[in-house]
Structure formats: structure tokens, C-alpha cells
mmCIF file with all atom_site columns, C-alpha atoms in Angstrom:
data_model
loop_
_atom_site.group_PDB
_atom_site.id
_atom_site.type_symbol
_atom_site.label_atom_id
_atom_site.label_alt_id
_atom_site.label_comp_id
_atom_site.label_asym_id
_atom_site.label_entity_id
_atom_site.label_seq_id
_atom_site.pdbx_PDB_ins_code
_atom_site.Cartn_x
_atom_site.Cartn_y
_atom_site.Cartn_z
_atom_site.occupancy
_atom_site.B_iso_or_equiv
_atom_site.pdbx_formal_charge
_atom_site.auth_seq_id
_atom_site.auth_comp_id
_atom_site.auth_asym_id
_atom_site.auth_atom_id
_atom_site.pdbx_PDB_model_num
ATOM 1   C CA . UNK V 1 1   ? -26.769 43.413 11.515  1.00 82.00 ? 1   UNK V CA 1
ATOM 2   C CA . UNK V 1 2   ? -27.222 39.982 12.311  1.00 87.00 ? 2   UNK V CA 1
ATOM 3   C CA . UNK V 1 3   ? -30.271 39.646 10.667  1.00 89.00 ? 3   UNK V CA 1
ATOM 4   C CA . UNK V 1 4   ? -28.254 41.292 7.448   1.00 91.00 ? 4   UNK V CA 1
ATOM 5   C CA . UNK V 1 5   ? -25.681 38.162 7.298   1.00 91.00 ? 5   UNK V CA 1
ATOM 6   C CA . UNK V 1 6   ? -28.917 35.882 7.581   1.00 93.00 ? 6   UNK V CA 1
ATOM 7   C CA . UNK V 1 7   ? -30.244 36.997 4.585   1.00 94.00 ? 7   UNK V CA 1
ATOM 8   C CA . UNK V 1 8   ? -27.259 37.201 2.768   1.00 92.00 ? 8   UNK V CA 1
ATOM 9   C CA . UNK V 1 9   ? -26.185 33.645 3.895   1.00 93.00 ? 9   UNK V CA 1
ATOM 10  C CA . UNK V 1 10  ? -29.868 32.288 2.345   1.00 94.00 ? 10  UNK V CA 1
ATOM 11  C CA . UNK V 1 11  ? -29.005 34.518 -1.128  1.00 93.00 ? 11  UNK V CA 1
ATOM 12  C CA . UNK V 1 12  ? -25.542 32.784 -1.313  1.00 93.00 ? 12  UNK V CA 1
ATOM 13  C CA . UNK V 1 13  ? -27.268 29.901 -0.843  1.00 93.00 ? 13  UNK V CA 1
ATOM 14  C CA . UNK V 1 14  ? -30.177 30.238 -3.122  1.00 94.00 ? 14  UNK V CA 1
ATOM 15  C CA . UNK V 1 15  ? -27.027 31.139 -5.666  1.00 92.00 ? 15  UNK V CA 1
ATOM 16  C CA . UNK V 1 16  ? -25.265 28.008 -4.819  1.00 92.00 ? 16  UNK V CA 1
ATOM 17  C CA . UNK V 1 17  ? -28.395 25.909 -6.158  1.00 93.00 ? 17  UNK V CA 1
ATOM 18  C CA . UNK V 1 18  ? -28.887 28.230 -9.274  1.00 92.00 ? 18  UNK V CA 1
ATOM 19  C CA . UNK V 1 19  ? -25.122 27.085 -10.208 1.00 90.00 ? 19  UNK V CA 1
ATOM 20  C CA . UNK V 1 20  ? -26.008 23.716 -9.301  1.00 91.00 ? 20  UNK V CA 1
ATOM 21  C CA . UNK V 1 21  ? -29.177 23.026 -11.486 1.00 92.00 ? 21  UNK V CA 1
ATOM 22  C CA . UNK V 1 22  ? -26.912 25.589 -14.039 1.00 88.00 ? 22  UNK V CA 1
ATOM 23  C CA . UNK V 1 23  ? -23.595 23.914 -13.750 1.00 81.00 ? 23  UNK V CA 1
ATOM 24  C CA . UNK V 1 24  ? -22.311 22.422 -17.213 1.00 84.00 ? 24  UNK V CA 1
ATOM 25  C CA . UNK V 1 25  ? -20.738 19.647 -15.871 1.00 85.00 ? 25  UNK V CA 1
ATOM 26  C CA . UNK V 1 26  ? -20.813 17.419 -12.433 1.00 88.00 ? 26  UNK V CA 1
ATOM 27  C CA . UNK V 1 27  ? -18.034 19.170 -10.723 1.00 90.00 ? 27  UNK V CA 1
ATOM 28  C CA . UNK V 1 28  ? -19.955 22.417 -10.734 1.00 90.00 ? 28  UNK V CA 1
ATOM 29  C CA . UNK V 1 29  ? -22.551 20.763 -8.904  1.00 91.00 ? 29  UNK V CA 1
ATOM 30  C CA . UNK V 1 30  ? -19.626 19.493 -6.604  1.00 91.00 ? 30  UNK V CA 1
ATOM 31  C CA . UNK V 1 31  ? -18.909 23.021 -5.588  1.00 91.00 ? 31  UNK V CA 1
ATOM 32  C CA . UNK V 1 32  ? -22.403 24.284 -5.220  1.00 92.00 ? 32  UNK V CA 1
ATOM 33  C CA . UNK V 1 33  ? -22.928 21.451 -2.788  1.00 92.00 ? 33  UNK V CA 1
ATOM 34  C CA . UNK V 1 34  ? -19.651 21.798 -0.856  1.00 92.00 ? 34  UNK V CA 1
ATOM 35  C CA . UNK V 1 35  ? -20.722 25.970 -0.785  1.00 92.00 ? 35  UNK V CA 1
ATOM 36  C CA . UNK V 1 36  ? -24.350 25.099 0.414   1.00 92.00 ? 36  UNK V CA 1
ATOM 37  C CA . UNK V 1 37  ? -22.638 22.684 2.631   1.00 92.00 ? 37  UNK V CA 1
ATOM 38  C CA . UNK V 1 38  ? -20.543 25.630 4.449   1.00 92.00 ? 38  UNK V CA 1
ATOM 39  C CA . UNK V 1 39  ? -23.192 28.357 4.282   1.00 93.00 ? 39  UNK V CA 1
ATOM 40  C CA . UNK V 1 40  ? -25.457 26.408 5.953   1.00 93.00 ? 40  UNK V CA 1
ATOM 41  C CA . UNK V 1 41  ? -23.117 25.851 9.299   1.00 92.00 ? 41  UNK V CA 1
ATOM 42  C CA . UNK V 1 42  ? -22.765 29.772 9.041   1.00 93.00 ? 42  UNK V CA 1
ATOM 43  C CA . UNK V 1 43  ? -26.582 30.013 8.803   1.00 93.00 ? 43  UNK V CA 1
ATOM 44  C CA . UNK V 1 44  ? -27.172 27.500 11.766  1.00 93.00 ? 44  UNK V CA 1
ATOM 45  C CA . UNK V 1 45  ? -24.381 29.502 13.652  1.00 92.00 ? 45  UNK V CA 1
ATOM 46  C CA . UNK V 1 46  ? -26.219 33.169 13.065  1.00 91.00 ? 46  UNK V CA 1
ATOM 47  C CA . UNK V 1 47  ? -29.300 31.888 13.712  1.00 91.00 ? 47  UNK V CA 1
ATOM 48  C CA . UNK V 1 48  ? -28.180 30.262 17.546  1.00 91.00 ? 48  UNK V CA 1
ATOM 49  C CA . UNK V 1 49  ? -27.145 34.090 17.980  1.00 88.00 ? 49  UNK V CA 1
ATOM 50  C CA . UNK V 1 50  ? -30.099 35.392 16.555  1.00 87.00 ? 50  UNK V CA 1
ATOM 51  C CA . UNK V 1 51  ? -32.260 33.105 19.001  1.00 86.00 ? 51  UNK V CA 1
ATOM 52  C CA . UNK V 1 52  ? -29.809 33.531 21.736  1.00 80.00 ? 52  UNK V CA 1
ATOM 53  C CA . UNK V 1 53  ? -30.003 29.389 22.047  1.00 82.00 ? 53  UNK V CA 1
ATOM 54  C CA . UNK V 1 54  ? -25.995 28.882 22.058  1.00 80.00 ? 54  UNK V CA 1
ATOM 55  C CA . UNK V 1 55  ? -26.431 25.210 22.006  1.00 83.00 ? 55  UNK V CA 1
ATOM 56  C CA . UNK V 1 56  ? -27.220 25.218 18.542  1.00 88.00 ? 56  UNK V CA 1
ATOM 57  C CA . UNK V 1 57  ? -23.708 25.795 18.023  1.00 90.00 ? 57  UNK V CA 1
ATOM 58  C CA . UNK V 1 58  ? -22.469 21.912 18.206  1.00 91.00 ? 58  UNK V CA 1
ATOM 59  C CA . UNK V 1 59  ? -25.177 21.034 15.340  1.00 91.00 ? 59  UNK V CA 1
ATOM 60  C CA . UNK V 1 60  ? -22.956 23.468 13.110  1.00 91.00 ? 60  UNK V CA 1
ATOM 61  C CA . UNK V 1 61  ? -19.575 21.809 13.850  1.00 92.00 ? 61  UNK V CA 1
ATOM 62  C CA . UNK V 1 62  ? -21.679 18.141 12.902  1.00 94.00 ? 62  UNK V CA 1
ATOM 63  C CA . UNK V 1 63  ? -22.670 19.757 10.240  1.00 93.00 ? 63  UNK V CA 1
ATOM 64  C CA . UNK V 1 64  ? -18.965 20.969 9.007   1.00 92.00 ? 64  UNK V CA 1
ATOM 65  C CA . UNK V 1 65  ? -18.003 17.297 9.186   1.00 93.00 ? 65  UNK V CA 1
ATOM 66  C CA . UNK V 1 66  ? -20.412 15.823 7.801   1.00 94.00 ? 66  UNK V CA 1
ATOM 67  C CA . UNK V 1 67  ? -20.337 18.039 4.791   1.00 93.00 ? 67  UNK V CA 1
ATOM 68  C CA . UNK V 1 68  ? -16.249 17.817 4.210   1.00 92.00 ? 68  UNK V CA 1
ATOM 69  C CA . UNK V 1 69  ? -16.870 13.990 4.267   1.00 93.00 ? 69  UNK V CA 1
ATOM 70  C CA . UNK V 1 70  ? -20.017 13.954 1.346   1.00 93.00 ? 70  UNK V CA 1
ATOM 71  C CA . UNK V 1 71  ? -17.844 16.105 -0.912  1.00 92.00 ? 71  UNK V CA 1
ATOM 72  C CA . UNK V 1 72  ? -15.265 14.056 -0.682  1.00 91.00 ? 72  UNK V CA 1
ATOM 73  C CA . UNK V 1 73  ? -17.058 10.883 -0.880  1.00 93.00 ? 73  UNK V CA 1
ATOM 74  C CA . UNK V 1 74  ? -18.908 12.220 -4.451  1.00 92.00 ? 74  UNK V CA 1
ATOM 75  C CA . UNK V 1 75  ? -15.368 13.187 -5.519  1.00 91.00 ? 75  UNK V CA 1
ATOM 76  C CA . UNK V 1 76  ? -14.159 9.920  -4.952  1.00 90.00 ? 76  UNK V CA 1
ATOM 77  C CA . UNK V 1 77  ? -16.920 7.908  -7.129  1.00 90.00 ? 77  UNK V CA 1
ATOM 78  C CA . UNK V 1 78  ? -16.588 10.747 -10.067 1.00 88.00 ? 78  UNK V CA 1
ATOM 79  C CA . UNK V 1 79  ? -12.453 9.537  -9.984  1.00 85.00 ? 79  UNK V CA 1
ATOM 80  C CA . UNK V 1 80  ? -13.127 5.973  -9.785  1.00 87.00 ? 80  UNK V CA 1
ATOM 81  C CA . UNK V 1 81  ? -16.209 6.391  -12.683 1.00 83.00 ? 81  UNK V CA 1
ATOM 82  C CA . UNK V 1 82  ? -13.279 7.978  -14.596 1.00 79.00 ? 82  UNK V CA 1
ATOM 83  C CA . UNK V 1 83  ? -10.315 5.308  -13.820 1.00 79.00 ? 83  UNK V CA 1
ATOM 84  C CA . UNK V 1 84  ? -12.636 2.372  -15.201 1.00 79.00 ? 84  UNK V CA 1
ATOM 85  C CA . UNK V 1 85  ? -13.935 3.785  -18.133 1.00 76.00 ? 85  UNK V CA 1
ATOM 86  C CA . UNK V 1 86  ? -10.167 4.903  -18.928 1.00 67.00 ? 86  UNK V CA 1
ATOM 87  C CA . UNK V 1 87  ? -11.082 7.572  -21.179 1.00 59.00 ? 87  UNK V CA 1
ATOM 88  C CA . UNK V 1 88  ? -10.337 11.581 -21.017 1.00 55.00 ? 88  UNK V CA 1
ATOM 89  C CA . UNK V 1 89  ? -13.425 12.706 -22.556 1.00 54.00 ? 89  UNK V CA 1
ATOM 90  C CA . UNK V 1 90  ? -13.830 16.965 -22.427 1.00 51.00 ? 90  UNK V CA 1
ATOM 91  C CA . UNK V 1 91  ? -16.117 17.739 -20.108 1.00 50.00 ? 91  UNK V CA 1
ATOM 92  C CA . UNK R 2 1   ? -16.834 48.211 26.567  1.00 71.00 ? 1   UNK R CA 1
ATOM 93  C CA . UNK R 2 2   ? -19.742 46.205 25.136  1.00 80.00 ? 2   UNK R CA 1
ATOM 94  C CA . UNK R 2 3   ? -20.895 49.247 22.673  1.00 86.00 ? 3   UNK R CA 1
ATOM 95  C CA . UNK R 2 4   ? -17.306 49.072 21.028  1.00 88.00 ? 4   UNK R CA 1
ATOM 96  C CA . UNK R 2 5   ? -17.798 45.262 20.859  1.00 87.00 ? 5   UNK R CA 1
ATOM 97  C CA . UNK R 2 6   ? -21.080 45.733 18.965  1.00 89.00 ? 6   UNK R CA 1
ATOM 98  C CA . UNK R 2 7   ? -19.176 48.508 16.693  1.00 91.00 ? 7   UNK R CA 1
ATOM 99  C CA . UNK R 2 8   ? -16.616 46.003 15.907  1.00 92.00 ? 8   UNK R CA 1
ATOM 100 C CA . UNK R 2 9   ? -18.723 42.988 15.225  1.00 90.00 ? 9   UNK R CA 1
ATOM 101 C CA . UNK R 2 10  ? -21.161 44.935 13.442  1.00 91.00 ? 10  UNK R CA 1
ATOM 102 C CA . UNK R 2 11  ? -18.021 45.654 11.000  1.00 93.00 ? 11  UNK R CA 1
ATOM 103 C CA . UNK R 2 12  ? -16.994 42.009 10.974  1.00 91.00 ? 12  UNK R CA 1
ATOM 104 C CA . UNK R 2 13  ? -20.528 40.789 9.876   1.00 91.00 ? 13  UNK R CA 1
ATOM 105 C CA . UNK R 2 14  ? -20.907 43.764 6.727   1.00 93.00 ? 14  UNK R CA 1
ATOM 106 C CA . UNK R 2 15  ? -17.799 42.749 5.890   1.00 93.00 ? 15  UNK R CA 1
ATOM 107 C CA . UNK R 2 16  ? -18.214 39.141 5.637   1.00 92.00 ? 16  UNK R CA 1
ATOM 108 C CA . UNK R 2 17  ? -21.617 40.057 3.995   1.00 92.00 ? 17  UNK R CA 1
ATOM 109 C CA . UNK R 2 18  ? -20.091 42.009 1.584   1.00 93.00 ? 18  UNK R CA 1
ATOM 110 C CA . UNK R 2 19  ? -17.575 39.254 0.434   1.00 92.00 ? 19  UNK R CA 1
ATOM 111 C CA . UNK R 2 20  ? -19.886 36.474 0.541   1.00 91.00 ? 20  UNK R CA 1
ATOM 112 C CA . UNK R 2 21  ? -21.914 38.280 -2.071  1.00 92.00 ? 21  UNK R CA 1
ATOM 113 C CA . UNK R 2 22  ? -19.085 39.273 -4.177  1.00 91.00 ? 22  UNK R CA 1
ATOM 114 C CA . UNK R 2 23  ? -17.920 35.716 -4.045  1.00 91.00 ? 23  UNK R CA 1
ATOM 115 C CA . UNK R 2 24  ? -21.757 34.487 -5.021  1.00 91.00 ? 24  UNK R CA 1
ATOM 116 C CA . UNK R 2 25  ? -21.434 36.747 -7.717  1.00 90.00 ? 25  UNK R CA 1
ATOM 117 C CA . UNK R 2 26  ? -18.127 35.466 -8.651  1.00 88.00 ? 26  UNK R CA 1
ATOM 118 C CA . UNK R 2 27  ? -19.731 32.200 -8.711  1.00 88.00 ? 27  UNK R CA 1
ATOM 119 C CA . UNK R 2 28  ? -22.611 32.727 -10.300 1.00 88.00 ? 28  UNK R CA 1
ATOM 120 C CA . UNK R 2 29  ? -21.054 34.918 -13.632 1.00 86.00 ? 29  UNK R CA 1
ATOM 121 C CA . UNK R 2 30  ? -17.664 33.339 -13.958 1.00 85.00 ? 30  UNK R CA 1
ATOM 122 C CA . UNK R 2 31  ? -17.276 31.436 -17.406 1.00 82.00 ? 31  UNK R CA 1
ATOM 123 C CA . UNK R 2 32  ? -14.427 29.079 -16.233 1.00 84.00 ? 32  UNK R CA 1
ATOM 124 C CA . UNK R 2 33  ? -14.699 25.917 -13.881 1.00 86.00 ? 33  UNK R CA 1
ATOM 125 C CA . UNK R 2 34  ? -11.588 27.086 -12.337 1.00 87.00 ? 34  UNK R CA 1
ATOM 126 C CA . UNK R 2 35  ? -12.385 30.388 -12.032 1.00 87.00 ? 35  UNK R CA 1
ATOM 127 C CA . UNK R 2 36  ? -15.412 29.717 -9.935  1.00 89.00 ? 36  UNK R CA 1
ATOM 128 C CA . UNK R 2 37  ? -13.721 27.637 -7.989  1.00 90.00 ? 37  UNK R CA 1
ATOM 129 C CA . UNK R 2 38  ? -11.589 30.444 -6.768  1.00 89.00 ? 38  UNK R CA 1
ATOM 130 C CA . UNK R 2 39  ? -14.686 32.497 -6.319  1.00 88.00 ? 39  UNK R CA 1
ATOM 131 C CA . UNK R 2 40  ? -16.199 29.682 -4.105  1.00 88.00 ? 40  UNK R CA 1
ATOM 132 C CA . UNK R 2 41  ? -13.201 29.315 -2.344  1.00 87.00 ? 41  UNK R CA 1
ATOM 133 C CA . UNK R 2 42  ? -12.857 33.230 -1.358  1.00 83.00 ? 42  UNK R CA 1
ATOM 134 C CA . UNK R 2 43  ? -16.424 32.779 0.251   1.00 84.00 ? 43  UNK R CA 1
ATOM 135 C CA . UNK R 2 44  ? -15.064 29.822 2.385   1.00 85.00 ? 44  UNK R CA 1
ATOM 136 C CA . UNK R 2 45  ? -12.585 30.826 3.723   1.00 88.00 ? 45  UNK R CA 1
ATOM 137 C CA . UNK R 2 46  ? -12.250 34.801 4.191   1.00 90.00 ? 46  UNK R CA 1
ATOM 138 C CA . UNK R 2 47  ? -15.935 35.338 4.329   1.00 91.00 ? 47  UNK R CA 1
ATOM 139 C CA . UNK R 2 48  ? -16.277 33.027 7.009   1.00 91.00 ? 48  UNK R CA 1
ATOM 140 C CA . UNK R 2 49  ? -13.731 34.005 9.161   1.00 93.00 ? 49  UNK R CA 1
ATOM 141 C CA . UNK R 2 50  ? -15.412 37.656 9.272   1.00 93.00 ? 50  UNK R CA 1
ATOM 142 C CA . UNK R 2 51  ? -18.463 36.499 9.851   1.00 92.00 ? 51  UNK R CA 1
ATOM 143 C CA . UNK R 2 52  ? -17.234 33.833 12.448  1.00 92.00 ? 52  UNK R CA 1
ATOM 144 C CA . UNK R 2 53  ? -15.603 37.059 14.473  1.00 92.00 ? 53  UNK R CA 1
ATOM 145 C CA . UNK R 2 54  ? -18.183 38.870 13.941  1.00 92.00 ? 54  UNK R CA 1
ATOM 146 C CA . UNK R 2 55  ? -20.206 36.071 16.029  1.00 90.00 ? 55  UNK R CA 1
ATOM 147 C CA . UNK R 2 56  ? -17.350 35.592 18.385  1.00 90.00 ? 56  UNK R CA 1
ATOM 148 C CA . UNK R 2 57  ? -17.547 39.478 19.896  1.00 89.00 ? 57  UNK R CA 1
ATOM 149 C CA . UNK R 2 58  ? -21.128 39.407 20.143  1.00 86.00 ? 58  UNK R CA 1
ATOM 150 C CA . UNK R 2 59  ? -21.124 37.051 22.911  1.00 85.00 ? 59  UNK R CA 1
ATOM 151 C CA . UNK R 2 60  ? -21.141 37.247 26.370  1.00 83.00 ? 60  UNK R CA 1
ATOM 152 C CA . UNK R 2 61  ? -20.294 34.165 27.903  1.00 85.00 ? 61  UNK R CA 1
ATOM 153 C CA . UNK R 2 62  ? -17.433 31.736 27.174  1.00 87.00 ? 62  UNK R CA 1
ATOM 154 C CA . UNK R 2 63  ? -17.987 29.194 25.915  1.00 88.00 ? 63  UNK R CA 1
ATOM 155 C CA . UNK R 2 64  ? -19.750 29.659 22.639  1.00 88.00 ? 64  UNK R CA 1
ATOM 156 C CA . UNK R 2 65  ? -16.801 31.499 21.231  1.00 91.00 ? 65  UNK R CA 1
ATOM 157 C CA . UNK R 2 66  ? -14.722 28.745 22.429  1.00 92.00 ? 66  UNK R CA 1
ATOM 158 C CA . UNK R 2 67  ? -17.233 26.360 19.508  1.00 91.00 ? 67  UNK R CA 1
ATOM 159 C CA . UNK R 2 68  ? -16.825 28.957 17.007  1.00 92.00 ? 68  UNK R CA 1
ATOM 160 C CA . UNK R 2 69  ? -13.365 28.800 17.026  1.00 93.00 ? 69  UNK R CA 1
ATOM 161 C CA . UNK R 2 70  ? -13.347 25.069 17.031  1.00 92.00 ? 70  UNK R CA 1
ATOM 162 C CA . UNK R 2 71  ? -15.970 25.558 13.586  1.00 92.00 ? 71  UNK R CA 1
ATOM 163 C CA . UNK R 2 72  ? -13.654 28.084 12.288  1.00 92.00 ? 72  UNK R CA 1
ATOM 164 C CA . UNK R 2 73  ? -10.314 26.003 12.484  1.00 93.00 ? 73  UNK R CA 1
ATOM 165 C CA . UNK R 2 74  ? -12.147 23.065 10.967  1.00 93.00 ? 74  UNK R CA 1
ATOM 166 C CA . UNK R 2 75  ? -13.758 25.055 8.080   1.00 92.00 ? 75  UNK R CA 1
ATOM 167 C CA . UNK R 2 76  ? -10.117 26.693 7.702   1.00 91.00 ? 76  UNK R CA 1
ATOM 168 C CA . UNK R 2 77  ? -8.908  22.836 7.382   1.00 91.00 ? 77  UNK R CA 1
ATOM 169 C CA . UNK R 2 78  ? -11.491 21.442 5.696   1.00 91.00 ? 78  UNK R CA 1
ATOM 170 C CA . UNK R 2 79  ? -12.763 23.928 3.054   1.00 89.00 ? 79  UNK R CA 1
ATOM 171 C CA . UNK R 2 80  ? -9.352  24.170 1.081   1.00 90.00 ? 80  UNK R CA 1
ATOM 172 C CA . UNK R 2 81  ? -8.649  20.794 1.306   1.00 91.00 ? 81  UNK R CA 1
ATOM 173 C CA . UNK R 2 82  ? -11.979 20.141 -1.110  1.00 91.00 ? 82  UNK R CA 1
ATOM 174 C CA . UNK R 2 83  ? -11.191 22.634 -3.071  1.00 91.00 ? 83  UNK R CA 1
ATOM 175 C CA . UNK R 2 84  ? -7.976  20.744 -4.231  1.00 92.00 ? 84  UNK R CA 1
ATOM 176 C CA . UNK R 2 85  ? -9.448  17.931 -4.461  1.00 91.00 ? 85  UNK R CA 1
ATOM 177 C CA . UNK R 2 86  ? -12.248 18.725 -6.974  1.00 91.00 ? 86  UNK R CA 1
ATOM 178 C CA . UNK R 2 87  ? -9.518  20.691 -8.592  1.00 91.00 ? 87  UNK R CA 1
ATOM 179 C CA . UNK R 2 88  ? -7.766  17.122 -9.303  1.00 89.00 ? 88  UNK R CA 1
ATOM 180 C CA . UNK R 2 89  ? -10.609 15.195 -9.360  1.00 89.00 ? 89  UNK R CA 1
ATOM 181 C CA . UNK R 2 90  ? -11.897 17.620 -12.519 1.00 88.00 ? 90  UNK R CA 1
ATOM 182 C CA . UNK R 2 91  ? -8.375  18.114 -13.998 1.00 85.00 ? 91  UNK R CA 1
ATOM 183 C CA . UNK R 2 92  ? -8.156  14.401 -13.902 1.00 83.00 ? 92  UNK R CA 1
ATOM 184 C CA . UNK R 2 93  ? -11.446 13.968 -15.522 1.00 81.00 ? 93  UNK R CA 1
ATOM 185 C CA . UNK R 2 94  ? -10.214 16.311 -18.379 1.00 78.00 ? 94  UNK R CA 1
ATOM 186 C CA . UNK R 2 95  ? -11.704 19.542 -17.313 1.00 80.00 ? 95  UNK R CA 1
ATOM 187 C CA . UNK R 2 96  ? -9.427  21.941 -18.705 1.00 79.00 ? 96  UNK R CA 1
ATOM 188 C CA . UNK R 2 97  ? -9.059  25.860 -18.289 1.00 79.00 ? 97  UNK R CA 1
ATOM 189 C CA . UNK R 2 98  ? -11.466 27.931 -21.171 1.00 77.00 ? 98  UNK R CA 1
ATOM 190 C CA . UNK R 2 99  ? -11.027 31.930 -21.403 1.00 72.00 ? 99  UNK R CA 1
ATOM 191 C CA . UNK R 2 100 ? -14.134 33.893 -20.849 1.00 68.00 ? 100 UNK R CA 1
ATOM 192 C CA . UNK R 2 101 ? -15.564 33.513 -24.745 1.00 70.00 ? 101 UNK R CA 1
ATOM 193 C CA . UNK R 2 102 ? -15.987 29.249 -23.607 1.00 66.00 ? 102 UNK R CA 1
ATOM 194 C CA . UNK R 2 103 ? -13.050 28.235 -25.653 1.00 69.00 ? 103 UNK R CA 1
ATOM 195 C CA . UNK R 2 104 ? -10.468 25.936 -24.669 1.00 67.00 ? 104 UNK R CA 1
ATOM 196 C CA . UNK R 2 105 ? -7.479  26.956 -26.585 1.00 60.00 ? 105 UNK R CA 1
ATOM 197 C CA . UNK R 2 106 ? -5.850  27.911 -23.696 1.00 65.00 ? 106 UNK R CA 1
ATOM 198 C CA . UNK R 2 107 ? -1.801  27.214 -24.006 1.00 68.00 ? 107 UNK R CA 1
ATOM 199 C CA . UNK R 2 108 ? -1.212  24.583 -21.674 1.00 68.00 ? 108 UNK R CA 1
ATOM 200 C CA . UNK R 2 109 ? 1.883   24.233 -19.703 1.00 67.00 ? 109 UNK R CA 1
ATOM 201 C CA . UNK R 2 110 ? 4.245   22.225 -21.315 1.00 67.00 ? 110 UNK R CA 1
ATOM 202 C CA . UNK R 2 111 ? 4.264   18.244 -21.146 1.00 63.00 ? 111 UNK R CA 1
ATOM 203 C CA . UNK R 2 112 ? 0.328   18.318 -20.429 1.00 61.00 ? 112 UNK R CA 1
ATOM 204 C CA . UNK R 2 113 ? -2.641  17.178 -22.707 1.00 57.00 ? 113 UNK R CA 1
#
């Protein structure tokens, strides 16, 4: 079973970058990101159990942080990019 | 005891297998930013709550279910809050709602461009 939610965790991921090369506009690519992002601490976290190494469970919890800070981070340049130029184009 | 435990997680992890793929699909086919936003956001934070129980009860010892809570209450923190915040940060930008044909003549609440 475990095994299973490994390889579904790599499809959703593999999804996640088909969005992100697909993804009309930058914010798309946001999300894809911020989904790989969380996947990826659910794939380290399956794959400590699958191993039966539970240390590998701290690298996942870095690996939450670090990921809520990057999205946040690229937000923050796309709303500052937008302030200065001072236009509301469509995207 | 344990064979119940295995039972149980098993049905936690198909479960949480099951909804991440829905929500991939969601993702993957949905026409509107906002909708796939939603669809992302149902694989953050449902999906990995199964699958994060799932882990919890096939463990032994105590103290990595004690770290996968601790990843689980920040994800439940964390994932939402970036989802509002690209919500704003596109709404801001001018990303507005479209209905499933691409167009973007949908009525906006009043008093917004």
C-alpha cells in the first residue's frame, strides 16, 4: 500500500510540472511549485517508512518550511513587479 | 491489534491516493485559474492528512508519529495560507474568473473591475 501512495505522490508530481511548463500565466506556475513543494515532503515522509529510516522524517518538516517561504517570496516579487509598473493588464 | 492497525492505515493511504489523483486531475483539466486553485488546494490539505494518518498507524515506536503530526499541523497552517495569497496576489494582478469555454464575461460582483 505504501508503495501505492509512492507512485501516486511521483504522478501528482509529474502533473504538477505538466501544469507548470502548461500554465498560461505565472501564477499557474506558482501553484505547481507550491503543489510539488508539498508532495515532495509527503514523498520524503513515505519513503522514511518505506526504508524504515525514521530519521528522514525531520528533512520533510525542513522541507515544509522551506517551501511555504519560496512561494511566498515569488508571490511577493510578482506584487511588487505589478505595484511599479501600475498597470492591470489581463493576464 | 497491529493487523487492525495495518487495515486501517491501509484505508487511510487508498484514500489519500485516491484524492490526490482526483485533485491532479482537477488540476490538470480545469479551465479556470481559480478553479485549479481549489483543486490544488483539496490535494493539500485533505489528501495529506489521510495520507499523514495513514503513516502515523503504521508505526511502532513514538516518536515518528510525534514528527508527523508536527508536518501535518504545519502543512495544515501553511498550505492555505499560500493559497490566499496567490489568490490576491493574481486577483491583484488582474487575473479574473473565465467559465469553462476561456471567456471572461463573468458578472463580477458589484463595485469591482
Amino acid at each position: 500500500m505504501l508503495a501505492l501512495t509512492v507512485i501516486t505522490l511521483l504522478l501528482v508530481m509529474a502533473v504538477a510540472l505538466v501544469r507548470a511548463f502548461a500554465g498560461p500565466n505565472v501564477f499557474d506556475r506558482v501553484m505547481a511549485a507550491n503543489l510539488f513543494g508539498t508532495k515532495t515532503v509527503l514523498l520524503i515522509a513515505a519513503i522514511s517508512y518505506l526504508y524504515g529510516s525514521p530519521e528522514f522524517l525531520d528533512i520533510a518538516l525542513v522541507y515544509a518550511l522551506i517551501n511555504y517561504i519560496s512561494v511566498i517570496g515569488v508571490l511577493r516579487v510578482t506584487e511588487l513587479r505589478n505595484e511599479q509598473r501600475g498597470t492591470k493588464e489581463g493576464a | 491489534m497491529s493487523a487492525v492497525l495495518a487495515i486501517l492505515s491501509g484505508a487511510c493511504l487508498l484514500l489519500g491516493s485516491f484524492l490526490l489523483l482526483t485533485g491532479a486531475l482537477g488540476f490538470l483539466r480545469f479551465a479556470d485559474f481559480y478553479a485549479r486553485l481549489h483543486a490544488c488546494g483539496v490535494t493539500e490539505t485533505l489528501a495529506t492528512a489521510l495520507i499523514i494518518l495513514g503513516l502515523m498507524l503504521l508505526s511502532d515506536s513514538y516518536l515518528p508519529p510525534f514528527k508527523l503530526l508536527l508536518i501535518l499541523l504545519f502543512v495544515l497552517f501553511s498550505s492555505p495560507t499560500a493559497s490566499h495569497a496567490l489568490a490576491k496576489a493574481a486577483w491583484n494582478a488582474g487575473v479574473r474568473p473565465r467559465d469553462n469555454q476561456g471567456k471572461r464575461d463573468l458578472p463580477l460582483p458589484a463595485g469591482e473591475r
